[in-house]
Amino acid sequence: QVQLVESGGGLVQAGGSLRLSCAASGRTFSRYAMGWFRQAPGKEREFVGAISWNGGITRYEDSVKGRFAISRDNAKRTVYLQMNSLKPEDTAVYYCAAGPILPSSIIRDYNYWGQGTQVTVSS
């Protein structure tokens, strides 16, 4: 069982940066790939990026490549999403999720979800 708590969201101007954190409880955190997803009002939840259990593999949705970076610290049971050059279209609730060993962009591959943190980017 893994419980996830996101933090670090907020209001930022376009072009700014935020770093989201996702703290996990449970001794098996290091066994899971971790994903970040987001959901804007009136839209479906979408994949942002993911990282493998040991941090060796990352993958990103095309619109965030080169702007967002995922990292993890298994000793701290925390995964991070560094978001740079933010755009108004990045506005959404951001969720972290724990899933299989290899990173996946598929929502149903993830077993555990956090409650989400709001990111608002003003123009």
PDB file of C-alpha atoms in Angstrom:
ATOM      1  CA  GLN A   1       0.000   0.000   0.000  1.00  0.00           C
ATOM      2  CA  VAL A   2       1.299   3.455  -0.930  1.00  0.00           C
ATOM      3  CA  GLN A   3      -0.168   6.783   0.088  1.00  0.00           C
ATOM      4  CA  LEU A   4       0.794   9.867  -1.908  1.00  0.00           C
ATOM      5  CA  VAL A   5       0.627  13.544  -0.980  1.00  0.00           C
ATOM      6  CA  GLU A   6       1.415  16.271  -3.504  1.00  0.00           C
ATOM      7  CA  SER A   7       2.585  19.753  -2.616  1.00  0.00           C
ATOM      8  CA  GLY A   8       4.139  22.782  -4.228  1.00  0.00           C
ATOM      9  CA  GLY A   9       1.316  23.999  -6.402  1.00  0.00           C
ATOM     10  CA  GLY A  10       0.302  27.619  -6.604  1.00  0.00           C
ATOM     11  CA  LEU A  11      -0.142  30.659  -8.773  1.00  0.00           C
ATOM     12  CA  VAL A  12       2.681  31.681 -11.080  1.00  0.00           C
ATOM     13  CA  GLN A  13       3.052  34.024 -14.025  1.00  0.00           C
ATOM     14  CA  ALA A  14       3.669  32.709 -17.500  1.00  0.00           C
ATOM     15  CA  GLY A  15       7.352  31.970 -17.976  1.00  0.00           C
ATOM     16  CA  GLY A  16       7.826  31.176 -14.316  1.00  0.00           C
ATOM     17  CA  SER A  17       8.720  27.950 -12.547  1.00  0.00           C
ATOM     18  CA  LEU A  18       7.316  25.674  -9.902  1.00  0.00           C
ATOM     19  CA  ARG A  19       8.511  22.460  -8.356  1.00  0.00           C
ATOM     20  CA  LEU A  20       5.939  19.946  -7.269  1.00  0.00           C
ATOM     21  CA  SER A  21       6.716  17.277  -4.730  1.00  0.00           C
ATOM     22  CA  CYS A  22       4.992  13.995  -4.089  1.00  0.00           C
ATOM     23  CA  ALA A  23       5.738  12.356  -0.763  1.00  0.00           C
ATOM     24  CA  ALA A  24       4.985   8.674  -0.391  1.00  0.00           C
ATOM     25  CA  SER A  25       4.408   6.504   2.604  1.00  0.00           C
ATOM     26  CA  GLY A  26       5.090   2.805   2.606  1.00  0.00           C
ATOM     27  CA  ARG A  27       8.233   0.774   2.400  1.00  0.00           C
ATOM     28  CA  THR A  28       7.678  -0.325  -1.197  1.00  0.00           C
ATOM     29  CA  PHE A  29       7.956   3.111  -2.801  1.00  0.00           C
ATOM     30  CA  SER A  30      11.195   2.255  -4.587  1.00  0.00           C
ATOM     31  CA  ARG A  31       9.495  -0.643  -6.391  1.00  0.00           C
ATOM     32  CA  TYR A  32       7.146   1.637  -8.297  1.00  0.00           C
ATOM     33  CA  ALA A  33       7.416   3.797 -11.335  1.00  0.00           C
ATOM     34  CA  MET A  34       5.953   7.201 -10.587  1.00  0.00           C
ATOM     35  CA  GLY A  35       3.843   9.248 -12.914  1.00  0.00           C
ATOM     36  CA  TRP A  36       2.563  12.790 -13.042  1.00  0.00           C
ATOM     37  CA  PHE A  37      -0.791  13.541 -14.601  1.00  0.00           C
ATOM     38  CA  ARG A  38      -2.893  16.666 -14.817  1.00  0.00           C
ATOM     39  CA  GLN A  39      -6.505  17.559 -15.279  1.00  0.00           C
ATOM     40  CA  ALA A  40      -7.769  20.916 -16.434  1.00  0.00           C
ATOM     41  CA  PRO A  41     -11.372  22.015 -15.872  1.00  0.00           C
ATOM     42  CA  GLY A  42     -13.704  20.280 -18.279  1.00  0.00           C
ATOM     43  CA  LYS A  43     -10.965  18.056 -19.655  1.00  0.00           C
ATOM     44  CA  GLU A  44      -9.880  14.487 -19.136  1.00  0.00           C
ATOM     45  CA  ARG A  45      -6.904  13.624 -17.006  1.00  0.00           C
ATOM     46  CA  GLU A  46      -3.776  13.480 -19.136  1.00  0.00           C
ATOM     47  CA  PHE A  47      -0.271  12.151 -18.858  1.00  0.00           C
ATOM     48  CA  VAL A  48       2.531  14.598 -18.098  1.00  0.00           C
ATOM     49  CA  GLY A  49       5.543  12.406 -17.427  1.00  0.00           C
ATOM     50  CA  ALA A  50       6.827   9.389 -15.578  1.00  0.00           C
ATOM     51  CA  ILE A  51       9.998   7.966 -14.094  1.00  0.00           C
ATOM     52  CA  SER A  52      11.092   4.397 -13.579  1.00  0.00           C
ATOM     53  CA  TRP A  53      11.585   2.813 -10.181  1.00  0.00           C
ATOM     54  CA  ASN A  54      15.305   3.655 -10.110  1.00  0.00           C
ATOM     55  CA  GLY A  55      15.131   6.945 -11.991  1.00  0.00           C
ATOM     56  CA  GLY A  56      16.944   5.540 -14.989  1.00  0.00           C
ATOM     57  CA  ILE A  57      14.124   6.035 -17.455  1.00  0.00           C
ATOM     58  CA  THR A  58      11.911   9.059 -17.907  1.00  0.00           C
ATOM     59  CA  ARG A  59       9.275   9.885 -20.456  1.00  0.00           C
ATOM     60  CA  TYR A  60       7.251  12.998 -21.103  1.00  0.00           C
ATOM     61  CA  GLU A  61       4.225  14.169 -22.943  1.00  0.00           C
ATOM     62  CA  ASP A  62       5.274  16.108 -26.020  1.00  0.00           C
ATOM     63  CA  SER A  63       3.979  19.505 -24.886  1.00  0.00           C
ATOM     64  CA  VAL A  64       6.160  19.504 -21.760  1.00  0.00           C
ATOM     65  CA  LYS A  65       9.375  18.071 -23.196  1.00  0.00           C
ATOM     66  CA  GLY A  66      12.273  20.393 -22.551  1.00  0.00           C
ATOM     67  CA  ARG A  67      10.294  22.366 -19.964  1.00  0.00           C
ATOM     68  CA  PHE A  68       9.428  19.804 -17.290  1.00  0.00           C
ATOM     69  CA  ALA A  69      11.723  17.347 -15.545  1.00  0.00           C
ATOM     70  CA  ILE A  70      10.919  14.489 -13.215  1.00  0.00           C
ATOM     71  CA  SER A  71      13.281  13.184 -10.585  1.00  0.00           C
ATOM     72  CA  ARG A  72      13.008  11.005  -7.529  1.00  0.00           C
ATOM     73  CA  ASP A  73      14.784  10.400  -4.256  1.00  0.00           C
ATOM     74  CA  ASN A  74      13.963   6.909  -3.053  1.00  0.00           C
ATOM     75  CA  ALA A  75      15.659   7.488   0.285  1.00  0.00           C
ATOM     76  CA  LYS A  76      13.222  10.351   0.911  1.00  0.00           C
ATOM     77  CA  ARG A  77      10.331   8.521  -0.766  1.00  0.00           C
ATOM     78  CA  THR A  78       9.681  11.605  -2.843  1.00  0.00           C
ATOM     79  CA  VAL A  79       9.249  12.313  -6.519  1.00  0.00           C
ATOM     80  CA  TYR A  80       9.542  15.784  -8.007  1.00  0.00           C
ATOM     81  CA  LEU A  81       8.200  17.588 -11.028  1.00  0.00           C
ATOM     82  CA  GLN A  82      10.249  20.640 -11.955  1.00  0.00           C
ATOM     83  CA  MET A  83       8.211  22.854 -14.240  1.00  0.00           C
ATOM     84  CA  ASN A  84       9.916  25.677 -16.111  1.00  0.00           C
ATOM     85  CA  SER A  85       8.725  28.118 -18.759  1.00  0.00           C
ATOM     86  CA  LEU A  86       5.180  27.625 -17.603  1.00  0.00           C
ATOM     87  CA  LYS A  87       2.328  28.520 -19.916  1.00  0.00           C
ATOM     88  CA  PRO A  88      -1.318  29.313 -19.186  1.00  0.00           C
ATOM     89  CA  GLU A  89      -2.261  26.017 -20.814  1.00  0.00           C
ATOM     90  CA  ASP A  90      -0.332  24.214 -18.073  1.00  0.00           C
ATOM     91  CA  THR A  91      -3.024  25.298 -15.619  1.00  0.00           C
ATOM     92  CA  ALA A  92      -4.523  22.175 -14.058  1.00  0.00           C
ATOM     93  CA  VAL A  93      -4.685  20.013 -10.989  1.00  0.00           C
ATOM     94  CA  TYR A  94      -1.540  17.900 -10.953  1.00  0.00           C
ATOM     95  CA  TYR A  95      -1.598  14.364  -9.600  1.00  0.00           C
ATOM     96  CA  CYS A  96       1.170  11.945  -8.839  1.00  0.00           C
ATOM     97  CA  ALA A  97       0.620   8.232  -9.096  1.00  0.00           C
ATOM     98  CA  ALA A  98       2.480   5.034  -8.327  1.00  0.00           C
ATOM     99  CA  GLY A  99       2.419   2.216 -10.822  1.00  0.00           C
ATOM    100  CA  PRO A 100       4.466  -0.510 -12.454  1.00  0.00           C
ATOM    101  CA  ILE A 101       8.250  -0.652 -12.471  1.00  0.00           C
ATOM    102  CA  LEU A 102       8.581   0.908 -15.907  1.00  0.00           C
ATOM    103  CA  PRO A 103       7.109   4.350 -16.584  1.00  0.00           C
ATOM    104  CA  SER A 104       3.790   4.350 -18.350  1.00  0.00           C
ATOM    105  CA  SER A 105       1.558   6.998 -19.874  1.00  0.00           C
ATOM    106  CA  ILE A 106      -1.554   4.904 -19.294  1.00  0.00           C
ATOM    107  CA  ILE A 107      -3.757   5.934 -16.387  1.00  0.00           C
ATOM    108  CA  ARG A 108      -5.026   2.435 -15.630  1.00  0.00           C
ATOM    109  CA  ASP A 109      -1.456   1.191 -15.126  1.00  0.00           C
ATOM    110  CA  TYR A 110      -1.252   3.205 -11.917  1.00  0.00           C
ATOM    111  CA  ASN A 111      -2.569   1.758  -8.689  1.00  0.00           C
ATOM    112  CA  TYR A 112      -2.184   4.604  -6.226  1.00  0.00           C
ATOM    113  CA  TRP A 113      -3.013   8.283  -6.588  1.00  0.00           C
ATOM    114  CA  GLY A 114      -2.538  11.450  -4.612  1.00  0.00           C
ATOM    115  CA  GLN A 115      -5.218  14.042  -4.015  1.00  0.00           C
ATOM    116  CA  GLY A 116      -3.731  16.557  -6.421  1.00  0.00           C
ATOM    117  CA  THR A 117      -2.305  20.052  -6.201  1.00  0.00           C
ATOM    118  CA  GLN A 118      -3.531  23.067  -8.143  1.00  0.00           C
ATOM    119  CA  VAL A 119      -1.212  24.852 -10.538  1.00  0.00           C
ATOM    120  CA  THR A 120      -2.445  28.107 -12.039  1.00  0.00           C
ATOM    121  CA  VAL A 121      -0.425  29.975 -14.634  1.00  0.00           C
ATOM    122  CA  SER A 122      -1.512  33.533 -15.345  1.00  0.00           C
ATOM    123  CA  SER A 123      -0.865  35.246 -18.662  1.00  0.00           C
TER     124      SER A 123
END
